[in-house]
């Protein structure tokens, strides 16, 4: 049992040391207590597992009492940590089944931002081709007291895949590419390991509907970010030199399943680059964002966007917090600007891989894109896509295991 006791002591010391550092550095007692709770939870779980093995050995030797005491003690530590984290965790209001009207929705969203849900929300509702609701609630920057507004700029994250799909389908309509074209026709470096010698090659259509077999890069992609003042990355170089070498073994036969993959949409964005002769970002801006009047939706913060930029925030009492070290080393101090009341508030950053996750912009401009798609690919007399191709990315051709949020 001596090694387990030593390990428990070291873990406890590290947890306490980090908690003290966090409190001294930030002055945020709630975040400190949350980290302390996570530490005790982890300590209890690891020590309990060790204790169970020890208990089995001691049962065989008929000397189980010390081991049982150790196991119950470590389980108690884990319970204390769990209860502490649970008590300090945000407690958002439950979502009603329906809202009687706009006033009731306002009340719910105001309460949501004040009860542990997202610190700030900007919400647009589109109906019959028009915006019928456009309001904001909570804070865009809590530590500095800046409220969210309808013009607040947020990361689009995976919603970026919609403009990426539109861009690819525009090139199909123009006859520049075909859905049945092999990816290697455009990317000679697309060397992947197929499941068998008889596998069909990965095509543009496979990339569009997540049926290529390319693996996803979660959670590693959480670390694929850079601060706004750092140089933007070339998407072709990033895919060829970093992403594809790490994710080049297909998980299944192309076209046989549909499984969400950021790497697949990064590849699609690079196909757009090679086929159009433009950078991915330039193509999307010229052919989708600018025609739709989405002037404040871009892949980088422009001077016009910066005053309305919402500050990214993440609750400390969340299991995803354990991935913070992926963002920076040894702790993302250059990315985390403030700790306040159990939340980490980030400095402005951008994603490395733009085609799956890189857009930033306000909710009303996202609504313009949605309205164009719901209106058959046209808005205010500007057509970005023909009706025949609107449903192509979701056309079922394989059993799907897509997440509901995809």
C-alpha positions as a LaTeX table, in Angstrom:
\begin{tabular}{lrrr}
\hline
Residue & $x$ (\AA) & $y$ (\AA) & $z$ (\AA) \\
\hline
Unk1 & 0.00 & 0.00 & 0.00 \\
Unk2 & 2.99 & 2.30 & 0.43 \\
Unk3 & 3.16 & 3.25 & $-3.31$ \\
Unk4 & $-0.54$ & 4.11 & $-3.32$ \\
Unk5 & $-0.17$ & 6.26 & $-0.23$ \\
Unk6 & 2.80 & 8.06 & $-1.78$ \\
Unk7 & 0.87 & 8.59 & $-5.03$ \\
Unk8 & $-2.10$ & 9.94 & $-3.09$ \\
Unk9 & 0.18 & 12.29 & $-1.18$ \\
Unk10 & 1.84 & 13.60 & $-4.32$ \\
Unk11 & $-1.52$ & 14.10 & $-6.05$ \\
Unk12 & $-2.90$ & 15.94 & $-3.03$ \\
Unk13 & 0.16 & 18.18 & $-2.83$ \\
Unk14 & $-0.02$ & 19.03 & $-6.54$ \\
Unk15 & $-3.75$ & 19.75 & $-6.29$ \\
Unk16 & $-3.30$ & 22.04 & $-3.30$ \\
Unk17 & $-0.30$ & 23.79 & $-4.88$ \\
Unk18 & $-2.16$ & 24.46 & $-8.13$ \\
Unk19 & $-5.27$ & 25.65 & $-6.27$ \\
Unk20 & $-3.20$ & 28.08 & $-4.19$ \\
Unk21 & $-1.46$ & 29.35 & $-7.35$ \\
Unk22 & $-4.82$ & 29.84 & $-9.09$ \\
Unk23 & $-6.22$ & 31.80 & $-6.17$ \\
Unk24 & $-3.12$ & 33.99 & $-5.87$ \\
Unk25 & $-3.03$ & 34.60 & $-9.63$ \\
Unk26 & $-6.73$ & 35.32 & $-10.10$ \\
Unk27 & $-8.32$ & 36.03 & $-6.73$ \\
Unk28 & $-11.29$ & 33.95 & $-7.88$ \\
Unk29 & $-12.22$ & 31.75 & $-4.94$ \\
Unk30 & $-14.94$ & 29.85 & $-6.78$ \\
Unk31 & $-12.65$ & 28.71 & $-9.60$ \\
Unk32 & $-10.06$ & 27.71 & $-6.99$ \\
Unk33 & $-12.57$ & 25.58 & $-5.07$ \\
Unk34 & $-13.75$ & 23.94 & $-8.31$ \\
Unk35 & $-10.20$ & 22.93 & $-9.24$ \\
Unk36 & $-9.69$ & 21.68 & $-5.70$ \\
Unk37 & $-12.86$ & 19.62 & $-5.97$ \\
Unk38 & $-11.75$ & 18.15 & $-9.30$ \\
Unk39 & $-8.41$ & 17.27 & $-7.72$ \\
Unk40 & $-10.00$ & 15.42 & $-4.83$ \\
Unk41 & $-12.41$ & 13.68 & $-7.20$ \\
Unk42 & $-9.55$ & 12.46 & $-9.38$ \\
Unk43 & $-7.48$ & 11.53 & $-6.35$ \\
Unk44 & $-10.33$ & 9.54 & $-4.85$ \\
Unk45 & $-11.08$ & 7.65 & $-8.05$ \\
Unk46 & $-7.46$ & 6.71 & $-8.75$ \\
Unk47 & $-6.76$ & 5.74 & $-5.14$ \\
Unk48 & $-9.99$ & 3.73 & $-4.93$ \\
Unk49 & $-9.05$ & 1.73 & $-8.02$ \\
Unk50 & $-5.65$ & 0.98 & $-6.48$ \\
Unk51 & $-7.37$ & 0.10 & $-3.23$ \\
Unk52 & $-9.72$ & $-2.38$ & $-4.88$ \\
Unk53 & $-6.79$ & $-4.30$ & $-6.32$ \\
Unk54 & $-5.14$ & $-4.23$ & $-2.91$ \\
Unk55 & $-8.37$ & $-5.43$ & $-1.31$ \\
Unk56 & $-8.56$ & $-8.41$ & $-3.65$ \\
Unk57 & $-5.00$ & $-9.37$ & $-2.76$ \\
Unk58 & $-5.68$ & $-8.97$ & 0.94 \\
Unk59 & $-8.86$ & $-11.06$ & 0.70 \\
Unk60 & $-6.80$ & $-13.83$ & $-0.77$ \\
Unk61 & $-4.43$ & $-13.47$ & 2.17 \\
Unk62 & $-7.39$ & $-13.12$ & 4.59 \\
Unk63 & $-6.18$ & $-9.73$ & 5.79 \\
Unk64 & $-8.86$ & $-7.55$ & 4.25 \\
Unk65 & $-9.60$ & $-5.07$ & 7.06 \\
Unk66 & $-6.79$ & $-2.50$ & 6.30 \\
Unk67 & $-7.60$ & $-2.59$ & 2.60 \\
Unk68 & $-11.32$ & $-2.11$ & 3.24 \\
Unk69 & $-10.58$ & 0.94 & 5.38 \\
Unk70 & $-8.36$ & 2.35 & 2.64 \\
Unk71 & $-10.99$ & 1.77 & $-0.07$ \\
Unk72 & $-13.78$ & 3.39 & 1.97 \\
Unk73 & $-11.52$ & 6.34 & 2.78 \\
Unk74 & $-10.62$ & 6.96 & $-0.86$ \\
Unk75 & $-14.24$ & 6.56 & $-1.96$ \\
Unk76 & $-15.16$ & 9.16 & 0.64 \\
Unk77 & $-12.55$ & 11.56 & $-0.79$ \\
Unk78 & $-14.00$ & 11.04 & $-4.29$ \\
Unk79 & $-17.52$ & 11.69 & $-3.00$ \\
Unk80 & $-16.40$ & 14.90 & $-1.28$ \\
Unk81 & $-14.78$ & 16.08 & $-4.52$ \\
Unk82 & $-17.84$ & 15.16 & $-6.58$ \\
Unk83 & $-20.25$ & 16.91 & $-4.24$ \\
Unk84 & $-18.02$ & 19.99 & $-4.16$ \\
Unk85 & $-17.86$ & 20.25 & $-7.94$ \\
Unk86 & $-21.60$ & 19.58 & $-8.25$ \\
Unk87 & $-22.49$ & 22.30 & $-5.75$ \\
Unk88 & $-20.24$ & 24.85 & $-7.43$ \\
Unk89 & $-21.22$ & 23.91 & $-10.99$ \\
Unk90 & $-23.50$ & 26.20 & $-13.00$ \\
Unk91 & $-27.18$ & 25.26 & $-12.71$ \\
Unk92 & $-28.96$ & 26.49 & $-15.85$ \\
Unk93 & $-32.73$ & 26.65 & $-15.86$ \\
Unk94 & $-34.44$ & 23.68 & $-17.56$ \\
Unk95 & $-35.68$ & 24.28 & $-21.11$ \\
Unk96 & $-39.49$ & 24.56 & $-21.33$ \\
Unk97 & $-41.29$ & 22.44 & $-23.88$ \\
Unk98 & $-42.73$ & 25.56 & $-25.48$ \\
Unk99 & $-42.90$ & 29.35 & $-25.09$ \\
Unk100 & $-46.21$ & 31.20 & $-25.07$ \\
Unk101 & $-44.65$ & 34.21 & $-26.78$ \\
Unk102 & $-41.69$ & 36.50 & $-27.12$ \\
Unk103 & $-41.99$ & 37.86 & $-23.58$ \\
Unk104 & $-41.78$ & 34.38 & $-22.10$ \\
Unk105 & $-38.74$ & 33.59 & $-24.28$ \\
Unk106 & $-37.12$ & 36.85 & $-23.14$ \\
Unk107 & $-37.67$ & 35.92 & $-19.51$ \\
Unk108 & $-36.21$ & 32.45 & $-19.97$ \\
Unk109 & $-33.09$ & 33.66 & $-21.80$ \\
Unk110 & $-32.47$ & 36.41 & $-19.27$ \\
Unk111 & $-32.69$ & 33.85 & $-16.49$ \\
Unk112 & $-30.49$ & 31.38 & $-18.39$ \\
Unk113 & $-27.59$ & 33.81 & $-18.66$ \\
Unk114 & $-27.88$ & 34.63 & $-14.97$ \\
Unk115 & $-28.17$ & 31.10 & $-13.59$ \\
Unk116 & $-25.03$ & 29.40 & $-14.84$ \\
Unk117 & $-25.85$ & 29.02 & $-18.52$ \\
Unk118 & $-23.90$ & 30.81 & $-21.23$ \\
Unk119 & $-22.82$ & 34.23 & $-19.93$ \\
Unk120 & $-24.15$ & 35.90 & $-23.07$ \\
Unk121 & $-26.59$ & 34.98 & $-25.84$ \\
Unk122 & $-27.57$ & 36.68 & $-29.09$ \\
Unk123 & $-30.57$ & 34.95 & $-30.66$ \\
Unk124 & $-32.21$ & 35.37 & $-34.04$ \\
Unk125 & $-35.36$ & 33.57 & $-35.19$ \\
Unk126 & $-36.14$ & 33.36 & $-38.91$ \\
Unk127 & $-39.68$ & 32.67 & $-40.14$ \\
Unk128 & $-41.07$ & 32.81 & $-43.67$ \\
Unk129 & $-37.92$ & 34.40 & $-45.02$ \\
Unk130 & $-37.67$ & 37.17 & $-42.44$ \\
Unk131 & $-36.14$ & 37.77 & $-39.01$ \\
Unk132 & $-38.97$ & 37.81 & $-36.48$ \\
Unk133 & $-36.80$ & 37.89 & $-33.35$ \\
Unk134 & $-33.41$ & 39.50 & $-32.80$ \\
Unk135 & $-32.32$ & 40.11 & $-29.20$ \\
Unk136 & $-29.37$ & 39.63 & $-26.87$ \\
Unk137 & $-29.07$ & 38.75 & $-23.19$ \\
Unk138 & $-26.33$ & 38.58 & $-20.57$ \\
Unk139 & $-22.74$ & 39.66 & $-20.94$ \\
Unk140 & $-20.37$ & 39.64 & $-23.90$ \\
Unk141 & $-17.50$ & 40.37 & $-21.49$ \\
Unk142 & $-18.39$ & 39.64 & $-17.88$ \\
Unk143 & $-15.23$ & 40.86 & $-16.13$ \\
Unk144 & $-15.43$ & 44.21 & $-17.95$ \\
Unk145 & $-19.21$ & 44.55 & $-17.63$ \\
Unk146 & $-19.91$ & 44.70 & $-21.39$ \\
Unk147 & $-23.42$ & 43.43 & $-22.25$ \\
Unk148 & $-24.20$ & 41.21 & $-25.21$ \\
Unk149 & $-25.99$ & 42.89 & $-28.13$ \\
Unk150 & $-27.50$ & 41.65 & $-31.41$ \\
Unk151 & $-24.24$ & 42.78 & $-33.06$ \\
Unk152 & $-21.95$ & 40.80 & $-30.74$ \\
Unk153 & $-19.36$ & 38.76 & $-32.66$ \\
Unk154 & $-19.13$ & 35.04 & $-31.78$ \\
Unk155 & $-17.19$ & 32.06 & $-33.08$ \\
Unk156 & $-19.27$ & 30.00 & $-35.50$ \\
Unk157 & $-17.26$ & 26.86 & $-34.77$ \\
Unk158 & $-18.72$ & 23.90 & $-36.72$ \\
Unk159 & $-21.46$ & 25.98 & $-38.36$ \\
Unk160 & $-18.59$ & 27.02 & $-40.66$ \\
Unk161 & $-19.09$ & 23.68 & $-42.40$ \\
Unk162 & $-22.26$ & 25.07 & $-44.01$ \\
Unk163 & $-20.45$ & 27.77 & $-46.04$ \\
Unk164 & $-17.75$ & 25.20 & $-46.83$ \\
Unk165 & $-20.37$ & 22.87 & $-48.28$ \\
Unk166 & $-21.96$ & 25.74 & $-50.21$ \\
Unk167 & $-18.57$ & 26.69 & $-51.68$ \\
Unk168 & $-17.96$ & 23.12 & $-52.87$ \\
Unk169 & $-21.43$ & 22.88 & $-54.42$ \\
Unk170 & $-20.94$ & 26.21 & $-56.19$ \\
Unk171 & $-17.87$ & 24.72 & $-57.87$ \\
Unk172 & $-19.98$ & 21.70 & $-58.84$ \\
Unk173 & $-22.58$ & 23.99 & $-60.44$ \\
Unk174 & $-19.82$ & 25.80 & $-62.33$ \\
Unk175 & $-18.52$ & 22.48 & $-63.67$ \\
Unk176 & $-15.16$ & 22.99 & $-61.99$ \\
Unk177 & $-15.48$ & 19.83 & $-59.89$ \\
Unk178 & $-17.84$ & 16.87 & $-59.77$ \\
Unk179 & $-19.28$ & 15.13 & $-56.72$ \\
Unk180 & $-17.91$ & 11.84 & $-58.04$ \\
Unk181 & $-14.38$ & 13.14 & $-58.54$ \\
Unk182 & $-11.69$ & 11.47 & $-56.48$ \\
Unk183 & $-10.03$ & 13.67 & $-53.88$ \\
Unk184 & $-6.63$ & 12.67 & $-55.25$ \\
Unk185 & $-7.55$ & 14.36 & $-58.54$ \\
Unk186 & $-7.09$ & 17.66 & $-56.70$ \\
Unk187 & $-4.81$ & 16.69 & $-53.83$ \\
Unk188 & $-1.96$ & 14.45 & $-55.05$ \\
Unk189 & $-0.70$ & 14.22 & $-51.46$ \\
Unk190 & $-3.98$ & 12.63 & $-50.31$ \\
Unk191 & $-2.38$ & 9.32 & $-49.35$ \\
Unk192 & $-4.71$ & 7.42 & $-47.02$ \\
Unk193 & $-4.79$ & 3.86 & $-45.79$ \\
Unk194 & $-7.94$ & 2.14 & $-47.06$ \\
Unk195 & $-9.61$ & $-0.75$ & $-45.19$ \\
Unk196 & $-8.99$ & $-3.14$ & $-48.07$ \\
Unk197 & $-7.41$ & $-3.45$ & $-51.49$ \\
Unk198 & $-10.92$ & $-3.30$ & $-53.01$ \\
Unk199 & $-11.97$ & $-0.05$ & $-51.31$ \\
Unk200 & $-13.50$ & 2.61 & $-53.54$ \\
Unk201 & $-11.58$ & 5.89 & $-53.53$ \\
Unk202 & $-12.68$ & 8.84 & $-51.40$ \\
Unk203 & $-14.70$ & 11.33 & $-53.47$ \\
Unk204 & $-15.96$ & 14.89 & $-53.06$ \\
Unk205 & $-19.40$ & 13.53 & $-52.15$ \\
Unk206 & $-17.88$ & 11.46 & $-49.34$ \\
Unk207 & $-16.29$ & 14.58 & $-47.87$ \\
Unk208 & $-19.56$ & 16.52 & $-48.08$ \\
Unk209 & $-21.67$ & 14.01 & $-46.15$ \\
Unk210 & $-19.05$ & 12.74 & $-43.69$ \\
Unk211 & $-18.89$ & 9.29 & $-45.27$ \\
Unk212 & $-15.20$ & 9.33 & $-46.28$ \\
Unk213 & $-13.99$ & 7.24 & $-43.34$ \\
Unk214 & $-11.47$ & 9.91 & $-42.33$ \\
Unk215 & $-11.20$ & 10.02 & $-38.52$ \\
Unk216 & $-12.12$ & 13.06 & $-36.46$ \\
Unk217 & $-9.48$ & 15.04 & $-34.58$ \\
Unk218 & $-11.42$ & 15.63 & $-31.34$ \\
Unk219 & $-10.13$ & 16.32 & $-28.67$ \\
Unk220 & $-6.77$ & 17.19 & $-30.25$ \\
Unk221 & $-8.40$ & 19.96 & $-32.31$ \\
Unk222 & $-9.05$ & 21.87 & $-29.07$ \\
Unk223 & $-5.36$ & 22.73 & $-29.12$ \\
Unk224 & $-5.36$ & 23.78 & $-32.79$ \\
Unk225 & $-5.82$ & 27.49 & $-32.13$ \\
Unk226 & $-3.70$ & 30.63 & $-32.22$ \\
Unk227 & $-4.04$ & 34.11 & $-30.78$ \\
Unk228 & $-5.49$ & 36.76 & $-33.09$ \\
Unk229 & $-2.19$ & 38.61 & $-33.49$ \\
Unk230 & $-0.39$ & 35.48 & $-34.70$ \\
Unk231 & $-0.05$ & 34.75 & $-38.44$ \\
Unk232 & $-2.89$ & 32.88 & $-40.15$ \\
Unk233 & $-2.09$ & 29.39 & $-41.37$ \\
Unk234 & $-2.10$ & 28.20 & $-44.97$ \\
Unk235 & $-4.85$ & 25.58 & $-45.10$ \\
Unk236 & $-3.19$ & 23.40 & $-47.74$ \\
Unk237 & 0.11 & 23.32 & $-45.85$ \\
Unk238 & $-1.65$ & 22.56 & $-42.57$ \\
Unk239 & $-3.55$ & 19.62 & $-44.05$ \\
Unk240 & $-0.63$ & 18.18 & $-46.00$ \\
Unk241 & 2.07 & 18.60 & $-43.37$ \\
Unk242 & 0.22 & 18.13 & $-40.06$ \\
Unk243 & $-3.36$ & 16.92 & $-40.20$ \\
Unk244 & $-3.36$ & 14.25 & $-42.87$ \\
Unk245 & $-0.20$ & 12.43 & $-41.69$ \\
Unk246 & $-1.86$ & 12.01 & $-38.28$ \\
Unk247 & $-5.33$ & 11.05 & $-39.52$ \\
Unk248 & $-4.77$ & 9.12 & $-42.74$ \\
Unk249 & $-6.14$ & 5.70 & $-41.75$ \\
Unk250 & $-9.77$ & 5.34 & $-42.81$ \\
Unk251 & $-12.10$ & 4.01 & $-40.10$ \\
Unk252 & $-14.46$ & 2.33 & $-42.57$ \\
Unk253 & $-15.10$ & 1.79 & $-46.28$ \\
Unk254 & $-15.89$ & 5.11 & $-48.01$ \\
Unk255 & $-19.64$ & 5.48 & $-48.45$ \\
Unk256 & $-20.54$ & 2.67 & $-46.04$ \\
Unk257 & $-21.22$ & 4.90 & $-43.01$ \\
Unk258 & $-21.59$ & 8.55 & $-42.09$ \\
Unk259 & $-19.48$ & 9.63 & $-39.11$ \\
Unk260 & $-18.73$ & 13.25 & $-38.23$ \\
Unk261 & $-15.20$ & 14.37 & $-39.06$ \\
Unk262 & $-13.54$ & 17.80 & $-38.92$ \\
Unk263 & $-10.60$ & 16.40 & $-40.91$ \\
Unk264 & $-12.96$ & 15.54 & $-43.76$ \\
Unk265 & $-14.21$ & 19.12 & $-44.02$ \\
Unk266 & $-10.69$ & 20.50 & $-43.74$ \\
Unk267 & $-9.86$ & 18.30 & $-46.74$ \\
Unk268 & $-12.92$ & 19.64 & $-48.58$ \\
Unk269 & $-11.74$ & 23.20 & $-47.95$ \\
Unk270 & $-8.34$ & 22.41 & $-49.44$ \\
Unk271 & $-10.04$ & 20.88 & $-52.50$ \\
Unk272 & $-11.85$ & 24.22 & $-52.87$ \\
Unk273 & $-8.48$ & 25.98 & $-52.79$ \\
Unk274 & $-6.89$ & 23.77 & $-55.42$ \\
Unk275 & $-9.92$ & 23.77 & $-57.73$ \\
Unk276 & $-10.66$ & 27.51 & $-57.54$ \\
Unk277 & $-7.12$ & 28.86 & $-57.50$ \\
Unk278 & $-8.02$ & 31.03 & $-54.50$ \\
Unk279 & $-7.35$ & 30.55 & $-50.83$ \\
Unk280 & $-10.26$ & 28.91 & $-49.04$ \\
Unk281 & $-10.94$ & 32.10 & $-47.06$ \\
Unk282 & $-10.85$ & 34.33 & $-50.14$ \\
Unk283 & $-13.22$ & 32.05 & $-52.05$ \\
Unk284 & $-15.82$ & 31.98 & $-49.25$ \\
Unk285 & $-15.63$ & 35.75 & $-48.74$ \\
Unk286 & $-15.96$ & 36.57 & $-52.46$ \\
Unk287 & $-18.67$ & 34.07 & $-53.33$ \\
Unk288 & $-20.79$ & 33.73 & $-50.19$ \\
Unk289 & $-20.19$ & 36.34 & $-47.49$ \\
Unk290 & $-19.85$ & 39.46 & $-49.67$ \\
Unk291 & $-22.81$ & 38.69 & $-52.00$ \\
Unk292 & $-25.07$ & 38.15 & $-48.96$ \\
Unk293 & $-23.93$ & 41.38 & $-47.30$ \\
Unk294 & $-22.26$ & 39.56 & $-44.41$ \\
Unk295 & $-19.65$ & 42.27 & $-43.94$ \\
Unk296 & $-18.85$ & 41.47 & $-40.31$ \\
Unk297 & $-18.46$ & 37.71 & $-40.75$ \\
Unk298 & $-14.88$ & 36.76 & $-41.49$ \\
Unk299 & $-12.07$ & 34.36 & $-40.53$ \\
Unk300 & $-10.17$ & 37.11 & $-38.69$ \\
Unk301 & $-11.25$ & 40.05 & $-36.55$ \\
Unk302 & $-11.41$ & 43.21 & $-38.66$ \\
Unk303 & $-11.25$ & 46.72 & $-37.13$ \\
Unk304 & $-15.02$ & 46.99 & $-37.62$ \\
Unk305 & $-15.64$ & 43.70 & $-35.81$ \\
Unk306 & $-13.32$ & 44.12 & $-32.83$ \\
Unk307 & $-15.50$ & 46.55 & $-30.78$ \\
Unk308 & $-18.35$ & 44.01 & $-30.83$ \\
Unk309 & $-16.26$ & 40.89 & $-30.22$ \\
Unk310 & $-17.72$ & 38.74 & $-27.45$ \\
Unk311 & $-15.16$ & 37.23 & $-25.09$ \\
Unk312 & $-15.04$ & 33.44 & $-25.10$ \\
Unk313 & $-15.86$ & 31.89 & $-21.73$ \\
Unk314 & $-15.88$ & 28.40 & $-20.26$ \\
Unk315 & $-17.16$ & 27.14 & $-16.88$ \\
Unk316 & $-14.41$ & 25.79 & $-14.65$ \\
Unk317 & $-16.79$ & 23.15 & $-13.26$ \\
Unk318 & $-16.89$ & 21.19 & $-16.49$ \\
Unk319 & $-15.12$ & 17.99 & $-17.52$ \\
Unk320 & $-13.85$ & 19.70 & $-20.68$ \\
Unk321 & $-11.73$ & 21.92 & $-18.43$ \\
Unk322 & $-9.25$ & 19.05 & $-18.17$ \\
Unk323 & $-8.40$ & 19.71 & $-21.85$ \\
Unk324 & $-7.20$ & 23.27 & $-21.10$ \\
Unk325 & $-3.55$ & 22.14 & $-21.12$ \\
Unk326 & $-4.01$ & 21.16 & $-24.80$ \\
Unk327 & $-4.38$ & 24.86 & $-25.62$ \\
Unk328 & $-1.08$ & 25.99 & $-24.12$ \\
Unk329 & 1.83 & 24.82 & $-22.05$ \\
Unk330 & 2.09 & 24.34 & $-19.15$ \\
Unk331 & $-1.21$ & 26.14 & $-18.54$ \\
Unk332 & $-2.97$ & 28.39 & $-21.02$ \\
Unk333 & $-2.19$ & 31.68 & $-19.28$ \\
Unk334 & $-1.68$ & 33.36 & $-22.67$ \\
Unk335 & $-5.15$ & 32.24 & $-23.72$ \\
Unk336 & $-7.06$ & 32.72 & $-20.44$ \\
Unk337 & $-7.45$ & 36.43 & $-19.72$ \\
Unk338 & $-9.49$ & 36.30 & $-16.50$ \\
Unk339 & $-10.97$ & 33.90 & $-13.96$ \\
Unk340 & $-14.16$ & 35.24 & $-12.42$ \\
Unk341 & $-16.95$ & 33.58 & $-10.45$ \\
Unk342 & $-16.17$ & 30.09 & $-11.70$ \\
Unk343 & $-15.59$ & 31.04 & $-15.35$ \\
Unk344 & $-12.46$ & 31.27 & $-17.47$ \\
Unk345 & $-12.56$ & 34.23 & $-19.90$ \\
Unk346 & $-10.31$ & 33.95 & $-22.95$ \\
Unk347 & $-8.18$ & 36.30 & $-24.97$ \\
Unk348 & $-9.31$ & 36.47 & $-28.59$ \\
Unk349 & $-8.12$ & 33.46 & $-30.54$ \\
Unk350 & $-8.73$ & 31.89 & $-33.95$ \\
Unk351 & $-8.88$ & 28.31 & $-35.15$ \\
Unk352 & $-6.00$ & 26.90 & $-37.18$ \\
Unk353 & $-8.28$ & 24.86 & $-39.48$ \\
Unk354 & $-10.75$ & 27.28 & $-41.06$ \\
Unk355 & $-12.92$ & 25.05 & $-43.33$ \\
Unk356 & $-14.49$ & 23.08 & $-40.44$ \\
Unk357 & $-14.49$ & 25.70 & $-37.68$ \\
Unk358 & $-13.01$ & 29.10 & $-38.50$ \\
Unk359 & $-15.76$ & 31.69 & $-39.12$ \\
Unk360 & $-16.65$ & 34.44 & $-36.65$ \\
Unk361 & $-19.56$ & 36.83 & $-36.93$ \\
Unk362 & $-22.84$ & 38.17 & $-35.47$ \\
Unk363 & $-26.11$ & 36.25 & $-35.22$ \\
Unk364 & $-28.09$ & 38.44 & $-37.67$ \\
Unk365 & $-25.55$ & 37.74 & $-40.42$ \\
Unk366 & $-25.72$ & 34.01 & $-39.72$ \\
Unk367 & $-29.48$ & 34.45 & $-40.09$ \\
Unk368 & $-28.96$ & 35.91 & $-43.58$ \\
Unk369 & $-27.15$ & 32.75 & $-44.63$ \\
Unk370 & $-29.87$ & 30.57 & $-43.10$ \\
Unk371 & $-32.59$ & 32.63 & $-44.81$ \\
Unk372 & $-30.87$ & 32.23 & $-48.18$ \\
Unk373 & $-30.77$ & 28.45 & $-47.76$ \\
Unk374 & $-34.40$ & 28.28 & $-46.58$ \\
Unk375 & $-35.37$ & 30.41 & $-49.59$ \\
Unk376 & $-33.90$ & 28.01 & $-52.12$ \\
Unk377 & $-30.42$ & 29.51 & $-52.25$ \\
Unk378 & $-31.41$ & 33.14 & $-52.90$ \\
Unk379 & $-31.67$ & 36.29 & $-50.76$ \\
Unk380 & $-32.51$ & 39.85 & $-51.83$ \\
Unk381 & $-32.17$ & 38.88 & $-55.47$ \\
Unk382 & $-28.74$ & 37.31 & $-54.96$ \\
Unk383 & $-28.45$ & 33.60 & $-55.66$ \\
Unk384 & $-25.59$ & 31.68 & $-54.03$ \\
Unk385 & $-26.75$ & 28.15 & $-54.86$ \\
Unk386 & $-29.37$ & 26.45 & $-56.99$ \\
Unk387 & $-32.30$ & 24.69 & $-55.35$ \\
Unk388 & $-31.24$ & 21.30 & $-56.72$ \\
Unk389 & $-28.05$ & 21.34 & $-54.65$ \\
Unk390 & $-29.42$ & 22.69 & $-51.36$ \\
Unk391 & $-30.05$ & 19.23 & $-49.88$ \\
Unk392 & $-26.94$ & 17.53 & $-51.31$ \\
Unk393 & $-24.78$ & 17.50 & $-48.11$ \\
Unk394 & $-27.53$ & 15.68 & $-46.17$ \\
Unk395 & $-28.56$ & 13.28 & $-48.93$ \\
Unk396 & $-28.68$ & 9.84 & $-47.23$ \\
Unk397 & $-26.35$ & 7.34 & $-48.83$ \\
Unk398 & $-24.96$ & 5.53 & $-45.78$ \\
Unk399 & $-26.00$ & 4.56 & $-42.25$ \\
Unk400 & $-25.40$ & 7.61 & $-40.08$ \\
Unk401 & $-23.71$ & 7.90 & $-36.69$ \\
Unk402 & $-23.68$ & 11.68 & $-36.71$ \\
Unk403 & $-23.93$ & 13.60 & $-33.42$ \\
Unk404 & $-27.17$ & 15.53 & $-32.94$ \\
Unk405 & $-25.20$ & 18.80 & $-32.78$ \\
Unk406 & $-23.52$ & 18.21 & $-36.16$ \\
\hline
\end{tabular}
